[in-house]
Structure formats: C-alpha cells, structure tokens
Amino acid sequence: MANIELFNRGGHRNILLEDFDPRGLAVQANQHVVVHGDSAMILDPGGHKIYSRVLSETFHVIGRAKLTHIFLSHQDPDIVAAINGWLMTTDAEAYISGLWIRFVPHFGVDHLVAERLKPIPDEGMIFNLGGAPLLALPAHFLHSEGNFQLYDPTSKILYTGDLGASIGAPYVAVTDFDAHLRYIEGFHRRYMTSRRVMRAWADMVRPLDIEIIAPQHGAYFQGKALVQRFIDWCAQLDCGIDLITQTFKVPSY
Ligand code: FE
C-alpha cells in the first residue's frame, strides 16, 4: 500500500502514510501528516517499532516543509511511545492533553527536549500551521480522559483518533456502512465511555463541514453521507459504563 493523499489544494496537503505494520503483533495504526506551505504536522506518530520508517516517510512527504507540530490525541503507547525520538530529531513542538503531561515522560523524554512537550487545555486550542488553522477539539472519554480530535477546516477532515477505529477491515476507505459495523461495533462498545459522551460529541461536530472522518486505526469515512451515518450511529450507541454492570461478576474459581 502506498501513501494516500486525502487532500491537495493551494499548498495544503493531507497525507495518510502507508501502513507500516499491517500484520504485526502491534495493533494497526494510521499516521497522518498535514502540510501547509512550509510547515507540517504529524498526528499520533506511533511507537518504536515503526518509528524510523514513519520518520523517514514523513520527511519524504513533507519535502522542504519543516515539521513544526506533533499532535498527540491521547497517551496510549501506539501514539506516544516514540515521542522522545521525534523531539530529538526535529525542532517540532508536541502537544498532548495537560492531563498526560507528567505521564508521558515515563516513555522516556530527555530533559533537553522536555520543554517542547506542551499541554493542550481541556477546552482545546487552535494551532497555526504556517497560516492555516487546525482545531484541537475536546473529545474527552472517547476513549481517554484527556483526549483531543483535530479538525482541519481547509481540507474538511476530522481526525478522530480512536473514535471510528476499525480493526481488521480489509480496505482503507469505508464504502458500505452497514457492512463496516462488524469491524467497529465491539471496539466502540468496550472502549468508548458512554452514550452520554458519544451524544455530546455528535452534537459538537454536527455543525462542522466534514468531508472525511479519519480515525487512527483502520478505514476512513469519506463523503457527507458516510460521515453523517457515522455521527448518527455514535449518538445512539450504548457503550462503556452503559454496559459494564454485565461484566462485573467475580470469576468462578
Ligand atoms: Fe487509545
């Protein structure tokens, strides 16, 4: 599989990097790069196993642009484990929820680069990528307690992190939402916190102009119809603590 250009207009590009470990032990993960003019951002760069390949591919796709931002949606190892390497080899600033700032150093962050790891406040923030705005939207409890999604108003792509993630779907873009449900249902029922949070998220993103929903694992949703279907599905899903009482039983011994 090669890199996929999700958007390319007026010096603004959104690239989904080639899958670097599709059948490995580690869960498949997507790395996304946004380039605007001379500046670039990588989203959720990943762990050690793919680090060197993602790094060289990122430099390749951004060309003469400079990596200025690293966006970390939350604290999981498939997102943040190799952050020290990224900070050591670039001048970029990395952003993660303020809740995780003092936990990330457990992955190993040298003092030399520690001040370039910056907190995102609970209410989110707006990044300036070479003049283009990128919005960090609060998406807490979906699934992490300190969790952000990234909305790019130029390309109209909403990067949703673990929300929308699919495991094992044999395609990169969803075409049939109903057929896709089997790849997303179990994951969302267990990992997402509750229907109340899902609905709050749906209410927040419905007014946005979204062409693509791009999760951090598995296939993306392209086109207004699929985007709408996915948001509607989220808004009505019983998940997380809605269902957990069924699981709380002492295992028999
Ligand atoms: Fe996660």
mmCIF file of C-alpha atoms and ligand atoms in Angstrom:
data_model
loop_
_atom_site.group_PDB
_atom_site.id
_atom_site.type_symbol
_atom_site.label_atom_id
_atom_site.label_comp_id
_atom_site.label_asym_id
_atom_site.label_seq_id
_atom_site.Cartn_x
_atom_site.Cartn_y
_atom_site.Cartn_z
ATOM 1 C CA MET A 1 0.000 0.000 0.000
ATOM 2 C CA ALA A 2 1.280 3.455 -0.844
ATOM 3 C CA ASN A 3 0.647 6.783 0.846
ATOM 4 C CA ILE A 4 -2.834 8.187 0.264
ATOM 5 C CA GLU A 5 -3.306 11.866 -0.450
ATOM 6 C CA LEU A 6 -6.643 12.784 1.119
ATOM 7 C CA PHE A 7 -6.431 16.434 0.072
ATOM 8 C CA ASN A 8 -4.124 18.591 -2.041
ATOM 9 C CA ARG A 9 -5.071 22.142 -2.927
ATOM 10 C CA GLY A 10 -3.398 25.541 -2.730
ATOM 11 C CA GLY A 11 -0.268 24.302 -0.966
ATOM 12 C CA HIS A 12 -2.302 22.404 1.631
ATOM 13 C CA ARG A 13 -1.911 18.647 1.701
ATOM 14 C CA ASN A 14 -3.255 15.884 3.937
ATOM 15 C CA ILE A 15 -1.478 12.561 3.623
ATOM 16 C CA LEU A 16 -2.256 9.204 5.170
ATOM 17 C CA LEU A 17 1.046 7.386 5.421
ATOM 18 C CA GLU A 18 1.480 3.885 4.150
ATOM 19 C CA ASP A 19 0.655 1.159 6.656
ATOM 20 C CA PHE A 20 3.959 0.143 8.217
ATOM 21 C CA ASP A 21 2.954 -2.907 10.201
ATOM 22 C CA PRO A 22 -0.315 -4.313 8.868
ATOM 23 C CA ARG A 23 0.072 -7.880 10.130
ATOM 24 C CA GLY A 24 2.361 -7.356 13.091
ATOM 25 C CA LEU A 25 1.774 -8.132 16.741
ATOM 26 C CA ALA A 26 1.016 -4.471 17.446
ATOM 27 C CA VAL A 27 -2.390 -3.056 16.545
ATOM 28 C CA GLN A 28 -2.502 -1.474 13.096
ATOM 29 C CA ALA A 29 -2.258 2.311 13.352
ATOM 30 C CA ASN A 30 -2.583 5.186 10.890
ATOM 31 C CA GLN A 31 -0.190 8.095 10.765
ATOM 32 C CA HIS A 32 -1.490 11.298 9.226
ATOM 33 C CA VAL A 33 0.534 14.277 8.036
ATOM 34 C CA VAL A 34 -0.806 17.773 7.294
ATOM 35 C CA VAL A 35 1.352 20.179 5.281
ATOM 36 C CA HIS A 36 0.607 23.852 4.753
ATOM 37 C CA GLY A 37 3.198 25.894 2.885
ATOM 38 C CA ASP A 38 6.468 25.489 4.723
ATOM 39 C CA SER A 39 5.045 23.869 7.860
ATOM 40 C CA ALA A 40 3.950 20.352 8.678
ATOM 41 C CA MET A 41 2.240 18.466 11.475
ATOM 42 C CA ILE A 42 2.238 14.745 12.188
ATOM 43 C CA LEU A 43 -0.641 13.222 14.124
ATOM 44 C CA ASP A 44 -0.156 10.331 16.534
ATOM 45 C CA PRO A 45 3.255 9.253 15.212
ATOM 46 C CA GLY A 46 3.253 5.885 16.997
ATOM 47 C CA GLY A 47 5.627 3.588 18.808
ATOM 48 C CA HIS A 48 9.200 2.339 18.469
ATOM 49 C CA LYS A 49 8.576 -0.477 16.053
ATOM 50 C CA ILE A 50 7.569 1.841 13.228
ATOM 51 C CA TYR A 51 9.439 4.956 14.384
ATOM 52 C CA SER A 52 12.324 5.042 11.905
ATOM 53 C CA ARG A 53 10.122 4.240 8.911
ATOM 54 C CA VAL A 54 7.457 6.778 9.844
ATOM 55 C CA LEU A 55 10.121 9.405 10.471
ATOM 56 C CA SER A 56 11.813 8.930 7.090
ATOM 57 C CA GLU A 57 8.493 8.728 5.256
ATOM 58 C CA THR A 58 7.310 11.911 6.983
ATOM 59 C CA PHE A 59 10.429 13.776 5.858
ATOM 60 C CA HIS A 60 9.917 12.387 2.372
ATOM 61 C CA VAL A 61 6.282 13.531 2.045
ATOM 62 C CA ILE A 62 6.782 16.968 3.608
ATOM 63 C CA GLY A 63 9.663 17.734 1.238
ATOM 64 C CA ARG A 64 11.085 21.170 2.004
ATOM 65 C CA ALA A 65 8.483 21.951 4.639
ATOM 66 C CA LYS A 66 9.543 21.812 8.276
ATOM 67 C CA LEU A 67 7.912 19.586 10.866
ATOM 68 C CA THR A 68 6.675 22.176 13.356
ATOM 69 C CA HIS A 69 3.900 20.345 15.229
ATOM 70 C CA ILE A 70 3.323 16.869 16.645
ATOM 71 C CA PHE A 71 -0.276 16.256 17.710
ATOM 72 C CA LEU A 72 -0.871 13.543 20.289
ATOM 73 C CA SER A 73 -4.567 12.738 20.626
ATOM 74 C CA HIS A 74 -4.019 10.920 23.917
ATOM 75 C CA GLN A 75 -1.499 8.977 25.972
ATOM 76 C CA ASP A 76 -1.650 5.445 24.571
ATOM 77 C CA PRO A 77 1.617 3.725 23.547
ATOM 78 C CA ASP A 78 0.592 3.337 19.897
ATOM 79 C CA ILE A 79 0.531 7.136 19.763
ATOM 80 C CA VAL A 80 3.180 8.446 22.057
ATOM 81 C CA ALA A 81 5.779 5.744 22.815
ATOM 82 C CA ALA A 82 8.409 7.092 20.400
ATOM 83 C CA ILE A 83 7.882 10.770 21.227
ATOM 84 C CA ASN A 84 11.416 11.255 22.542
ATOM 85 C CA GLY A 85 12.866 10.251 19.180
ATOM 86 C CA TRP A 86 10.610 12.704 17.371
ATOM 87 C CA LEU A 87 11.593 15.545 19.683
ATOM 88 C CA MET A 88 15.288 14.679 19.474
ATOM 89 C CA THR A 89 15.398 14.531 15.665
ATOM 90 C CA THR A 90 13.202 17.558 14.904
ATOM 91 C CA ASP A 91 12.567 21.046 16.304
ATOM 92 C CA ALA A 92 8.819 20.387 16.458
ATOM 93 C CA GLU A 93 6.632 21.061 19.459
ATOM 94 C CA ALA A 94 4.460 18.186 20.651
ATOM 95 C CA TYR A 95 1.001 18.768 22.101
ATOM 96 C CA ILE A 96 -0.990 16.478 24.363
ATOM 97 C CA SER A 97 -3.745 16.930 26.946
ATOM 98 C CA GLY A 98 -2.480 18.614 30.108
ATOM 99 C CA LEU A 99 -3.734 15.541 31.981
ATOM 100 C CA TRP A 100 -0.942 13.443 30.447
ATOM 101 C CA ILE A 101 1.981 15.852 30.528
ATOM 102 C CA ARG A 102 3.549 14.235 33.593
ATOM 103 C CA PHE A 103 2.827 10.673 32.461
ATOM 104 C CA VAL A 104 4.404 10.838 29.012
ATOM 105 C CA PRO A 105 7.956 11.196 30.454
ATOM 106 C CA HIS A 106 7.610 7.561 31.597
ATOM 107 C CA PHE A 107 8.140 6.651 27.947
ATOM 108 C CA GLY A 108 11.481 8.441 28.268
ATOM 109 C CA VAL A 109 11.723 12.135 27.429
ATOM 110 C CA ASP A 110 15.158 13.767 27.659
ATOM 111 C CA HIS A 111 15.478 16.976 29.681
ATOM 112 C CA LEU A 112 16.893 18.550 26.553
ATOM 113 C CA VAL A 113 13.543 18.331 24.758
ATOM 114 C CA ALA A 114 11.077 18.241 27.663
ATOM 115 C CA GLU A 115 10.073 21.900 27.299
ATOM 116 C CA ARG A 116 8.863 21.194 23.746
ATOM 117 C CA LEU A 117 6.166 18.863 25.093
ATOM 118 C CA LYS A 118 3.215 21.240 25.609
ATOM 119 C CA PRO A 119 -0.171 20.841 27.272
ATOM 120 C CA ILE A 120 -3.488 21.260 25.474
ATOM 121 C CA PRO A 121 -6.042 22.811 27.860
ATOM 122 C CA ASP A 122 -9.271 20.898 28.486
ATOM 123 C CA GLU A 123 -11.291 23.217 26.243
ATOM 124 C CA GLY A 124 -8.996 22.655 23.234
ATOM 125 C CA MET A 125 -6.970 25.151 21.215
ATOM 126 C CA ILE A 126 -6.220 26.382 17.726
ATOM 127 C CA PHE A 127 -2.892 25.598 16.083
ATOM 128 C CA ASN A 128 -1.437 27.853 13.426
ATOM 129 C CA LEU A 129 0.190 25.662 10.791
ATOM 130 C CA GLY A 130 2.012 28.121 8.545
ATOM 131 C CA GLY A 131 -1.109 30.328 8.481
ATOM 132 C CA ALA A 132 -3.707 27.541 8.332
ATOM 133 C CA PRO A 133 -5.819 26.960 11.443
ATOM 134 C CA LEU A 134 -6.139 23.449 12.881
ATOM 135 C CA LEU A 135 -8.584 22.985 15.738
ATOM 136 C CA ALA A 136 -7.953 20.687 18.677
ATOM 137 C CA LEU A 137 -11.487 19.683 19.694
ATOM 138 C CA PRO A 138 -12.208 18.321 23.156
ATOM 139 C CA ALA A 139 -13.210 14.661 22.873
ATOM 140 C CA HIS A 140 -12.572 13.508 26.418
ATOM 141 C CA PHE A 141 -13.600 9.995 27.402
ATOM 142 C CA LEU A 142 -13.582 8.923 23.749
ATOM 143 C CA HIS A 143 -11.814 6.914 24.945
ATOM 144 C CA SER A 144 -9.141 8.623 27.039
ATOM 145 C CA GLU A 145 -9.986 11.054 29.852
ATOM 146 C CA GLY A 146 -7.727 13.624 28.244
ATOM 147 C CA ASN A 147 -8.447 13.208 24.549
ATOM 148 C CA PHE A 148 -8.487 15.561 21.561
ATOM 149 C CA GLN A 149 -9.500 15.303 17.949
ATOM 150 C CA LEU A 150 -8.180 17.532 15.200
ATOM 151 C CA TYR A 151 -10.394 19.375 12.734
ATOM 152 C CA ASP A 152 -8.835 20.826 9.618
ATOM 153 C CA PRO A 153 -11.236 23.416 8.124
ATOM 154 C CA THR A 154 -9.146 23.688 4.926
ATOM 155 C CA SER A 155 -9.453 20.038 3.897
ATOM 156 C CA LYS A 156 -12.624 19.477 5.949
ATOM 157 C CA ILE A 157 -11.071 16.415 7.524
ATOM 158 C CA LEU A 158 -11.883 15.480 11.109
ATOM 159 C CA TYR A 159 -9.179 13.304 12.646
ATOM 160 C CA THR A 160 -10.966 11.350 15.346
ATOM 161 C CA GLY A 161 -8.212 9.285 16.977
ATOM 162 C CA ASP A 162 -9.692 6.094 18.431
ATOM 163 C CA LEU A 163 -13.276 7.130 17.677
ATOM 164 C CA GLY A 164 -14.238 5.425 14.418
ATOM 165 C CA ALA A 165 -11.376 2.963 14.706
ATOM 166 C CA SER A 166 -11.766 -0.370 12.975
ATOM 167 C CA ILE A 167 -9.636 -3.437 13.388
ATOM 168 C CA GLY A 168 -9.215 -5.964 10.593
ATOM 169 C CA ALA A 169 -11.279 -4.370 7.813
ATOM 170 C CA PRO A 170 -9.631 -5.389 4.512
ATOM 171 C CA TYR A 171 -9.943 -1.900 2.948
ATOM 172 C CA VAL A 172 -8.725 1.643 3.659
ATOM 173 C CA ALA A 173 -11.939 3.537 2.897
ATOM 174 C CA VAL A 174 -15.409 2.545 4.067
ATOM 175 C CA THR A 175 -17.942 2.169 1.251
ATOM 176 C CA ASP A 176 -20.771 0.244 2.914
ATOM 177 C CA PHE A 177 -21.508 1.485 6.433
ATOM 178 C CA ASP A 178 -23.708 -1.464 7.419
ATOM 179 C CA ALA A 179 -21.100 -3.982 6.267
ATOM 180 C CA HIS A 180 -18.473 -1.998 8.196
ATOM 181 C CA LEU A 181 -20.332 -2.208 11.516
ATOM 182 C CA ARG A 182 -18.864 -5.604 12.350
ATOM 183 C CA TYR A 183 -15.385 -4.020 12.415
ATOM 184 C CA ILE A 184 -16.294 -1.109 14.688
ATOM 185 C CA GLU A 185 -19.090 -2.236 16.954
ATOM 186 C CA GLY A 186 -17.217 -4.366 19.503
ATOM 187 C CA PHE A 187 -14.389 -1.878 19.853
ATOM 188 C CA HIS A 188 -16.685 1.098 20.440
ATOM 189 C CA ARG A 189 -18.944 -0.725 22.862
ATOM 190 C CA ARG A 190 -15.966 -1.588 25.054
ATOM 191 C CA TYR A 191 -13.574 1.353 24.660
ATOM 192 C CA MET A 192 -15.884 4.372 24.436
ATOM 193 C CA THR A 193 -17.092 5.633 27.782
ATOM 194 C CA SER A 194 -20.868 6.092 27.484
ATOM 195 C CA ARG A 195 -23.726 7.098 25.231
ATOM 196 C CA ARG A 196 -23.925 10.439 27.004
ATOM 197 C CA VAL A 197 -20.393 11.314 25.897
ATOM 198 C CA MET A 198 -20.963 9.966 22.400
ATOM 199 C CA ARG A 199 -24.038 12.167 22.062
ATOM 200 C CA ALA A 200 -22.199 15.254 23.349
ATOM 201 C CA TRP A 201 -19.531 14.612 20.737
ATOM 202 C CA ALA A 202 -22.138 14.186 17.995
ATOM 203 C CA ASP A 203 -23.770 17.489 18.987
ATOM 204 C CA MET A 204 -20.391 19.240 18.897
ATOM 205 C CA VAL A 205 -19.327 18.004 15.447
ATOM 206 C CA ARG A 206 -22.651 18.075 13.567
ATOM 207 C CA PRO A 207 -22.361 21.811 12.712
ATOM 208 C CA LEU A 208 -18.868 21.290 11.240
ATOM 209 C CA ASP A 209 -18.374 20.957 7.494
ATOM 210 C CA ILE A 210 -16.786 17.477 7.316
ATOM 211 C CA GLU A 211 -15.814 15.593 4.151
ATOM 212 C CA ILE A 212 -13.704 12.887 5.786
ATOM 213 C CA ILE A 213 -13.610 11.279 9.209
ATOM 214 C CA ALA A 214 -10.160 9.771 9.606
ATOM 215 C CA PRO A 215 -9.552 7.556 12.642
ATOM 216 C CA GLN A 216 -6.201 6.418 13.976
ATOM 217 C CA HIS A 217 -6.875 2.733 13.277
ATOM 218 C CA GLY A 218 -8.390 1.186 10.180
ATOM 219 C CA ALA A 219 -10.563 2.631 7.443
ATOM 220 C CA TYR A 220 -11.698 6.237 6.972
ATOM 221 C CA PHE A 221 -15.185 7.553 6.133
ATOM 222 C CA GLN A 222 -15.326 9.767 3.051
ATOM 223 C CA GLY A 223 -18.283 11.818 1.838
ATOM 224 C CA LYS A 224 -21.075 13.613 3.667
ATOM 225 C CA ALA A 225 -23.417 10.590 3.658
ATOM 226 C CA LEU A 226 -20.953 8.259 5.394
ATOM 227 C CA VAL A 227 -19.839 10.985 7.795
ATOM 228 C CA GLN A 228 -23.465 11.575 8.755
ATOM 229 C CA ARG A 229 -24.146 7.858 9.189
ATOM 230 C CA PHE A 230 -21.174 7.505 11.487
ATOM 231 C CA ILE A 231 -22.141 10.507 13.646
ATOM 232 C CA ASP A 232 -25.746 9.270 13.915
ATOM 233 C CA TRP A 233 -24.539 5.793 14.855
ATOM 234 C CA CYS A 234 -22.302 7.195 17.608
ATOM 235 C CA ALA A 235 -25.117 9.317 19.059
ATOM 236 C CA GLN A 236 -27.274 6.260 19.787
ATOM 237 C CA LEU A 237 -24.663 3.703 20.852
ATOM 238 C CA ASP A 238 -24.823 2.140 24.298
ATOM 239 C CA CYS A 239 -21.221 1.633 25.310
ATOM 240 C CA GLY A 240 -18.707 1.661 28.131
ATOM 241 C CA ILE A 241 -20.355 2.255 31.501
ATOM 242 C CA ASP A 242 -23.816 1.800 29.933
ATOM 243 C CA LEU A 243 -22.975 -1.897 29.622
ATOM 244 C CA ILE A 244 -20.360 -2.584 32.258
ATOM 245 C CA THR A 245 -22.583 -3.950 35.035
ATOM 246 C CA GLN A 246 -22.987 -7.162 32.985
ATOM 247 C CA THR A 247 -19.233 -7.710 33.241
ATOM 248 C CA PHE A 248 -18.863 -7.070 36.955
ATOM 249 C CA LYS A 249 -19.049 -10.599 38.272
ATOM 250 C CA VAL A 250 -16.442 -12.412 40.323
ATOM 251 C CA PRO A 251 -14.848 -15.066 38.103
ATOM 252 C CA SER A 252 -15.715 -18.538 39.407
ATOM 253 C CA TYR A 253 -12.824 -20.471 40.971
HETATM 254 FE FE FE B 1 -6.170 4.706 22.523
#
